[in-house]
Amino acid sequence: MDPETLFRIVDVTGVICNGLIGGTLARSRGFDLIGFLVLGAASALGGGLLRDMMLGIGFPVALTDPWYLGGAFAAAAFSYFVPLDRNKWTHRAMIFGDILAIGCWSATGASKGLSAGLGVVPAIFLGAVTAVCGGMVRDVMVNEIPKIFGGGPLYATFSVFSAAQMVVFQSYGKYEMGMGSSIISCCILIVLARKYGWVLPKPYDLTEYAFRLRQRKANRMKRRRTFGKFRAGGGRNRSRAVIPSKNQDTAN
C-alpha cells in the first residue's frame, strides 16, 4: 500500500474515532442531536481548524475535504443512535484510534509548519496544537478541565515528541519515514503510559526546598554544638573519677 494512502487512512480513522468520543461524551451529558454534532466536530476537527487558522494559508482543510466534516458528523450521529460506552471493546477501539491519530496529527501539523516556512519550535508547537486542541475544546465545552493539563496518562508530552521527530526527519527530506516513525513511536509510548500510569511530576516549590535545606543545616549545627559540649563535660567527669582524692588516700 502507498504510504500516503496509509497515512490518509490513519488520519480519517482518527477523525471518526474522535467524533465517536465526542458523541459518547454528549450522551453521558444528556445532549440532543445538535450537542452530539457540535461535540463530535469539535473533538475531531478543533486542532486542525486552529492550526490552519494560525497558518492563515487558504481555507482550513476541514472545510475543503469532505471526509473530515462528513466523517465527524457521521460518527457523532452514529453515536446518537447507538450507545458505544456499554462495550469495553468498542471503547478500547475508539481510544486506540485516537492514539493513532495523535501521532499522525502531530507529525502533520509539524510538517505543515515547516512547509509554511516556520522554524523548528513553531512547527513543533503547531504539531502539538493539531493533536491535542480538539480534545481541549471538547472538554471546555462541557465545563471540564482539559485532560492534558494533568491527572491522566501522558498525551501532550508524546505529541511534542512526535512533532519534534517529524521535524528532524523532514529536515533531511525523509517525510514518509518521519510520518511512519512518529505514528508508531507515539502509539507505543501512549499505550505504555496508559498501562503504567506515567504522568508528569507535580509542581515544585523551590522556596520551600531552600527553607528545608537551611533548617537541616541549622539542626546539624545545633547537634554538633550539643555533642561538643557533651564531650567536653564527659571528659572532665572521667578525669575526676580516675584521680583519687586525698581523703580517700588517708582512709585507706
Coordinates of C-alpha atoms in Angstrom, one line a residue:
M1 CA 0.0 0.0 0.0
D2 CA 1.2 3.5 -0.8
P3 CA 2.4 5.3 2.4
E4 CA 0.3 8.3 1.6
T5 CA -2.8 6.2 1.4
L6 CA -1.9 4.6 4.7
F7 CA -1.4 7.9 6.4
R8 CA -4.7 9.1 5.0
I9 CA -6.5 6.1 6.4
V10 CA -5.0 6.8 9.9
D11 CA -5.9 10.4 9.6
V12 CA -9.6 9.8 8.7
T13 CA -9.8 7.0 11.3
G14 CA -8.7 9.5 13.9
V15 CA -11.4 11.9 12.8
I16 CA -14.1 9.2 13.0
C17 CA -12.9 8.0 16.4
N18 CA -12.8 11.5 17.9
G19 CA -16.3 12.1 16.5
L20 CA -17.4 9.0 18.3
I21 CA -15.7 10.0 21.5
G22 CA -17.3 13.4 21.4
G23 CA -20.7 11.8 20.8
T24 CA -20.2 9.4 23.7
L25 CA -19.5 12.4 25.9
A26 CA -22.6 14.1 24.7
R27 CA -24.7 11.0 25.5
S28 CA -23.3 11.0 29.1
R29 CA -24.3 14.6 29.5
G30 CA -27.8 14.1 28.0
F31 CA -27.4 16.4 25.0
D32 CA -29.6 16.4 22.0
L33 CA -28.6 15.8 18.4
I34 CA -27.1 19.3 17.9
G35 CA -25.0 18.7 21.0
F36 CA -23.7 15.4 19.6
L37 CA -22.8 17.0 16.3
V38 CA -21.0 20.0 17.8
L39 CA -19.0 18.0 20.3
G40 CA -18.1 15.4 17.7
A41 CA -16.9 18.0 15.3
A42 CA -15.0 20.0 17.9
S43 CA -13.3 16.8 19.2
A44 CA -12.4 15.6 15.7
L45 CA -11.6 18.9 13.9
G46 CA -10.8 21.5 16.5
G47 CA -7.0 21.1 16.4
G48 CA -6.7 21.1 12.6
L49 CA -9.0 24.1 12.3
L50 CA -7.0 26.1 14.8
R51 CA -3.7 25.1 13.1
D52 CA -4.9 26.2 9.7
M53 CA -6.3 29.5 11.1
M54 CA -2.9 30.2 12.7
L55 CA -1.1 29.5 9.5
G56 CA -3.5 31.7 7.5
I57 CA -2.9 29.8 4.2
G58 CA -6.2 29.4 2.4
F59 CA -9.3 27.7 3.8
P60 CA -8.9 25.2 6.6
V61 CA -8.6 21.6 5.3
A62 CA -11.5 20.5 7.4
L63 CA -13.8 22.7 5.3
T64 CA -12.4 21.7 1.9
D65 CA -12.0 17.9 2.4
P66 CA -15.5 16.2 2.6
W67 CA -14.0 13.3 4.6
Y68 CA -13.4 15.5 7.6
L69 CA -16.7 17.2 8.2
G70 CA -18.6 14.2 6.8
G71 CA -16.6 11.7 9.0
A72 CA -17.0 13.8 12.1
F73 CA -20.7 14.4 11.7
A74 CA -21.4 10.8 10.6
A75 CA -19.6 9.4 13.7
A76 CA -21.4 11.8 16.0
A77 CA -24.7 10.9 14.5
F78 CA -24.0 7.2 14.8
S79 CA -23.2 7.6 18.5
Y80 CA -26.5 9.4 18.9
F81 CA -28.4 6.3 17.8
V82 CA -26.1 3.6 19.1
P83 CA -24.6 3.7 22.7
L84 CA -20.9 2.9 22.5
D85 CA -19.9 3.2 26.2
R86 CA -21.5 -0.2 27.2
N87 CA -19.0 -2.4 25.5
K88 CA -15.4 -2.2 26.7
W89 CA -14.0 -3.4 23.3
T90 CA -15.8 -0.7 21.5
H91 CA -14.4 1.8 24.0
R92 CA -10.9 0.4 23.5
A93 CA -11.2 0.6 19.8
M94 CA -12.1 4.3 20.0
I95 CA -9.2 5.0 22.3
F96 CA -6.7 3.2 20.1
G97 CA -7.9 5.1 17.0
D98 CA -7.5 8.3 19.0
I99 CA -3.9 7.3 20.0
L100 CA -3.0 6.6 16.4
A101 CA -4.4 10.0 15.4
I102 CA -2.3 11.8 18.0
G103 CA 1.0 10.7 16.3
C104 CA -0.4 11.3 12.8
W105 CA -1.8 14.8 13.6
S106 CA 1.4 15.8 15.5
A107 CA 3.5 14.9 12.5
T108 CA 1.1 16.5 10.0
G109 CA 1.0 19.8 12.0
A110 CA 4.8 20.0 12.3
S111 CA 5.2 19.2 8.6
K112 CA 2.8 21.9 7.6
G113 CA 4.5 24.4 9.8
L114 CA 7.9 23.6 8.2
S115 CA 6.4 23.8 4.7
A116 CA 5.0 27.2 5.5
G117 CA 8.5 28.4 6.4
L118 CA 8.3 28.4 10.1
G119 CA 11.2 27.5 12.4
V120 CA 11.6 24.4 14.4
V121 CA 9.9 25.5 17.6
P122 CA 6.8 27.0 16.0
A123 CA 6.5 23.8 13.8
I124 CA 6.6 21.6 16.9
F125 CA 4.1 23.8 18.6
L126 CA 1.7 23.5 15.6
G127 CA 2.1 19.8 15.7
A128 CA 1.0 19.7 19.3
V129 CA -1.8 22.1 18.7
T130 CA -3.1 19.9 15.9
A131 CA -3.1 16.8 18.0
V132 CA -4.5 17.9 21.4
C133 CA -6.5 21.1 20.9
G134 CA -9.6 19.3 19.6
G135 CA -9.8 17.4 22.9
M136 CA -9.2 20.6 24.8
V137 CA -12.1 22.4 23.1
R138 CA -14.4 19.4 23.7
D139 CA -13.6 19.3 27.4
V140 CA -14.0 23.1 27.8
M141 CA -17.4 22.9 26.1
V142 CA -18.7 20.5 28.8
N143 CA -17.1 22.6 31.6
E144 CA -14.3 20.1 32.4
I145 CA -10.6 20.8 32.9
P146 CA -8.8 19.5 29.8
K147 CA -7.3 16.2 30.5
I148 CA -3.9 17.1 29.1
F149 CA -3.5 19.6 31.9
G150 CA -2.6 16.7 34.3
G151 CA -4.1 13.9 36.3
G152 CA -4.1 11.4 33.5
P153 CA -1.6 9.5 31.3
L154 CA 0.8 11.5 29.2
Y155 CA -0.6 12.6 25.8
A156 CA 0.6 16.1 25.0
T157 CA 4.2 15.3 26.0
F158 CA 4.3 12.5 23.5
S159 CA 2.6 14.7 20.9
V160 CA 5.5 17.2 21.3
F161 CA 8.0 14.3 20.9
S162 CA 6.3 13.1 17.7
A163 CA 6.2 16.6 16.3
A164 CA 9.9 17.0 17.0
Q165 CA 10.6 13.6 15.5
M166 CA 8.8 14.7 12.3
V167 CA 10.8 18.0 12.2
V168 CA 14.1 16.1 12.3
F169 CA 13.1 13.6 9.5
Q170 CA 11.6 16.2 7.3
S171 CA 14.7 18.4 7.6
Y172 CA 16.6 15.6 6.0
G173 CA 14.0 15.0 3.3
K174 CA 12.5 11.9 4.9
Y175 CA 8.8 12.8 5.0
E176 CA 7.3 9.4 4.8
M177 CA 9.8 7.9 7.3
G178 CA 9.0 10.7 9.6
M179 CA 5.3 10.2 9.4
G180 CA 5.5 6.5 9.9
S181 CA 8.0 6.6 12.8
S182 CA 6.0 9.4 14.6
I183 CA 2.8 7.5 14.4
I184 CA 4.4 4.2 15.7
S185 CA 6.5 5.8 18.4
C186 CA 3.7 7.9 19.7
C187 CA 1.3 5.0 19.7
I188 CA 3.8 2.8 21.7
L189 CA 4.6 5.5 24.2
I190 CA 1.0 6.4 24.9
V191 CA 0.0 2.7 25.3
L192 CA 2.8 2.3 27.8
A193 CA 1.8 5.5 29.6
R194 CA -1.8 4.3 30.0
K195 CA -0.6 0.9 31.2
Y196 CA 1.9 2.0 33.7
G197 CA 0.3 5.3 34.7
W198 CA 3.1 7.6 33.5
V199 CA 2.4 11.2 34.5
L200 CA 4.5 14.4 34.7
P201 CA 5.6 15.3 38.3
K202 CA 3.6 17.8 40.2
P203 CA 5.0 21.4 40.5
Y204 CA 7.9 22.1 42.9
D205 CA 8.3 24.9 45.4
L206 CA 11.9 25.9 45.3
T207 CA 11.4 28.4 48.2
E208 CA 10.1 25.6 50.4
Y209 CA 13.0 23.4 49.3
A210 CA 15.5 26.1 50.2
F211 CA 13.9 26.7 53.6
R212 CA 14.2 22.9 54.4
L213 CA 17.8 22.9 53.4
R214 CA 18.5 25.9 55.7
Q215 CA 16.5 24.2 58.5
R216 CA 18.5 20.9 58.1
K217 CA 21.8 22.8 58.2
A218 CA 20.7 24.7 61.4
N219 CA 19.7 21.4 63.0
R220 CA 23.1 19.8 62.1
M221 CA 25.0 22.7 63.6
K222 CA 22.9 22.6 66.7
R223 CA 23.6 18.9 67.1
R224 CA 27.3 19.4 66.6
R225 CA 27.4 22.1 69.3
T226 CA 25.4 19.9 71.7
F227 CA 27.7 16.9 71.1
G228 CA 30.8 19.1 71.6
K229 CA 29.5 20.3 75.0
F230 CA 28.7 16.7 75.9
R231 CA 32.1 15.5 75.0
A232 CA 33.8 18.3 77.0
G233 CA 31.7 17.7 80.1
G234 CA 32.2 13.9 79.9
G235 CA 36.0 14.3 79.6
R236 CA 36.1 16.3 82.9
N237 CA 34.0 13.8 84.7
R238 CA 36.2 10.9 83.6
S239 CA 39.4 12.7 84.8
R240 CA 37.8 13.3 88.3
A241 CA 36.9 9.6 88.5
V242 CA 40.5 8.4 87.8
I243 CA 42.4 10.7 90.2
P244 CA 41.5 9.7 93.8
S245 CA 41.1 12.4 96.4
K246 CA 43.4 13.0 99.5
N247 CA 40.6 12.0 101.9
Q248 CA 40.3 8.6 100.2
D249 CA 44.1 8.0 100.5
T250 CA 44.0 8.8 104.2
A251 CA 41.1 6.5 104.8
N252 CA 42.9 3.6 103.1

